[in-house]
XYZ file of C-alpha atoms in Angstrom:
185
model
C 78.978 -24.980 -68.676
C 77.246 -25.532 -65.461
C 73.565 -25.962 -64.932
C 71.750 -23.123 -62.662
C 70.429 -25.933 -60.087
C 74.215 -26.508 -59.442
C 75.365 -22.894 -58.695
C 76.241 -22.292 -54.982
C 76.915 -19.091 -53.133
C 80.423 -18.000 -53.824
C 80.754 -19.476 -57.394
C 81.403 -16.895 -60.259
C 80.002 -17.467 -63.808
C 79.824 -15.408 -66.975
C 76.483 -14.235 -68.516
C 76.179 -11.930 -71.309
C 79.772 -10.964 -70.886
C 79.421 -9.879 -67.176
C 81.161 -11.639 -64.479
C 78.561 -12.493 -61.792
C 79.030 -13.799 -58.339
C 76.313 -16.070 -56.838
C 75.306 -14.516 -53.376
C 72.522 -16.518 -52.283
C 70.413 -19.432 -54.219
C 67.028 -20.788 -53.316
C 65.268 -23.842 -55.168
C 61.600 -22.605 -55.249
C 58.819 -24.979 -55.977
C 55.520 -22.896 -56.564
C 52.323 -24.708 -56.076
C 51.715 -24.515 -59.845
C 54.224 -24.391 -62.524
C 57.661 -25.393 -63.110
C 60.405 -25.254 -60.228
C 62.769 -22.149 -60.393
C 66.145 -21.105 -58.713
C 65.644 -17.604 -56.857
C 69.111 -16.153 -56.744
C 70.858 -12.833 -55.367
C 73.600 -12.104 -57.978
C 76.433 -9.655 -57.672
C 77.821 -8.042 -60.785
C 81.345 -7.874 -59.900
C 82.614 -5.112 -62.318
C 79.543 -2.736 -62.133
C 79.183 -3.625 -58.411
C 75.641 -4.005 -58.476
C 73.277 -6.468 -56.670
C 70.297 -8.178 -58.502
C 67.690 -10.559 -57.530
C 66.694 -12.733 -60.544
C 65.037 -16.340 -61.211
C 66.618 -18.844 -63.541
C 65.262 -22.302 -64.910
C 67.286 -25.298 -63.172
C 68.113 -26.592 -66.558
C 69.559 -23.298 -67.596
C 73.283 -23.426 -68.473
C 75.908 -20.900 -67.684
C 79.645 -20.463 -68.291
C 81.670 -20.861 -65.002
C 84.293 -18.458 -64.355
C 87.713 -20.095 -63.569
C 89.246 -18.107 -60.903
C 93.206 -18.055 -59.573
C 93.843 -17.057 -56.232
C 96.833 -15.570 -54.490
C 98.083 -15.300 -50.888
C 98.112 -11.267 -50.195
C 98.508 -9.012 -47.155
C 95.967 -6.222 -46.382
C 98.118 -3.270 -46.049
C 95.826 -0.130 -45.702
C 92.927 1.693 -46.622
C 93.450 4.945 -48.651
C 90.428 7.131 -49.571
C 87.997 4.739 -51.625
C 90.935 2.085 -52.298
C 92.105 -0.829 -50.218
C 95.492 -1.941 -50.803
C 96.749 -5.512 -50.796
C 100.343 -6.854 -51.330
C 101.461 -10.279 -52.772
C 104.062 -11.153 -49.876
C 106.351 -13.071 -52.398
C 106.660 -10.722 -55.146
C 105.925 -7.693 -53.158
C 103.121 -6.707 -55.994
C 100.541 -4.353 -54.712
C 96.891 -4.807 -55.867
C 93.930 -2.095 -55.115
C 90.636 -2.907 -54.824
C 87.746 -0.470 -54.475
C 86.449 -0.249 -50.998
C 82.693 -0.624 -52.261
C 83.348 -3.865 -53.610
C 84.647 -5.312 -50.344
C 82.969 -3.273 -47.811
C 81.687 -6.383 -45.708
C 85.012 -8.023 -45.597
C 86.550 -4.651 -44.448
C 84.839 -5.114 -41.239
C 87.210 -8.189 -40.438
C 90.298 -7.081 -41.516
C 93.256 -5.304 -39.682
C 96.431 -4.208 -41.149
C 98.918 -7.144 -42.002
C 95.951 -9.717 -42.052
C 96.434 -12.487 -44.763
C 93.748 -12.819 -47.223
C 93.457 -14.713 -50.617
C 92.716 -12.408 -53.624
C 90.459 -13.925 -56.410
C 91.771 -12.987 -60.058
C 89.729 -13.650 -63.536
C 92.587 -13.355 -65.724
C 94.548 -10.374 -64.546
C 91.438 -8.581 -63.235
C 91.289 -8.542 -59.281
C 87.645 -9.238 -58.397
C 87.547 -9.918 -54.680
C 89.052 -11.374 -51.866
C 88.530 -14.418 -49.475
C 88.821 -13.910 -45.819
C 90.489 -16.441 -43.323
C 87.589 -18.469 -41.330
C 88.285 -16.756 -38.241
C 89.955 -13.311 -37.221
C 90.918 -12.096 -33.658
C 89.787 -8.365 -32.919
C 89.883 -6.549 -29.902
C 86.513 -5.370 -28.128
C 86.456 -1.382 -27.827
C 83.068 -0.679 -26.790
C 80.404 -2.788 -24.966
C 78.186 -2.403 -21.715
C 79.866 -3.175 -18.472
C 80.148 -7.088 -17.527
C 77.286 -8.176 -15.445
C 78.587 -10.144 -12.213
C 77.399 -13.729 -12.207
C 76.876 -13.963 -15.917
C 76.973 -17.085 -17.732
C 77.693 -18.323 -21.289
C 74.023 -19.168 -21.629
C 72.747 -15.555 -21.241
C 71.348 -13.575 -24.171
C 74.405 -11.340 -24.761
C 74.949 -8.032 -25.448
C 76.322 -5.930 -28.482
C 79.832 -5.412 -28.787
C 81.944 -2.937 -31.132
C 85.285 -4.445 -32.350
C 88.432 -2.353 -33.512
C 87.195 -2.593 -37.026
C 83.883 -1.241 -36.442
C 81.976 -4.579 -36.576
C 79.443 -4.992 -34.063
C 78.982 -8.518 -32.767
C 76.610 -10.107 -30.127
C 78.886 -11.497 -27.071
C 77.972 -13.105 -23.804
C 77.557 -10.841 -20.926
C 80.818 -11.470 -19.202
C 82.840 -10.339 -21.779
C 84.497 -6.632 -21.094
C 86.388 -3.823 -23.324
C 89.727 -4.612 -24.128
C 89.535 -8.379 -24.566
C 90.630 -9.870 -27.700
C 87.838 -12.341 -29.192
C 87.785 -14.924 -32.144
C 85.264 -13.850 -34.506
C 83.847 -16.343 -37.351
C 83.998 -14.532 -40.679
C 81.317 -16.597 -42.468
C 78.404 -15.825 -40.089
C 79.912 -12.860 -38.075
C 79.421 -14.354 -34.902
C 81.504 -14.600 -31.543
C 83.118 -17.943 -31.134
C 85.472 -17.697 -28.071
C 88.113 -15.411 -26.423
C 91.493 -15.491 -27.678
């Protein structure tokens, strides 16, 4: 059991038979009254997100998750297919449950798949990925790193703000946690 005040983004717990993943937490102290934890929670099985509040001392059962290294193979209709590189076992995940993560994935990218028992519940991306710029405004002569930047569309459809000197065709290192440009590859 874990208290609500100790829940952090990314943790998973079980409440009322539902498998819940914490998206955001905020410790809120109103002017009057008791402190509450404002939370954005994702129901893993139903695929819905909900805003809720909990008392800091409220206890929930933490879900024990296993992870396996896997390779992203392809997307077929509304399913994304991954493969365990040791056993060659394939796992399918609904695209709707990993839509934001797919913007960082190219075929053959290695990820970690999270399991609750035998149930596949999600993926963890590497910290950074290398993606190619397919569309951006022309570079500006004499542009420096300190400029305000410009939007660039990556090969996966992800749009990232990049410095003015970046051109189409360049491969960039993108931080998957913040969705930001890090450097040229």
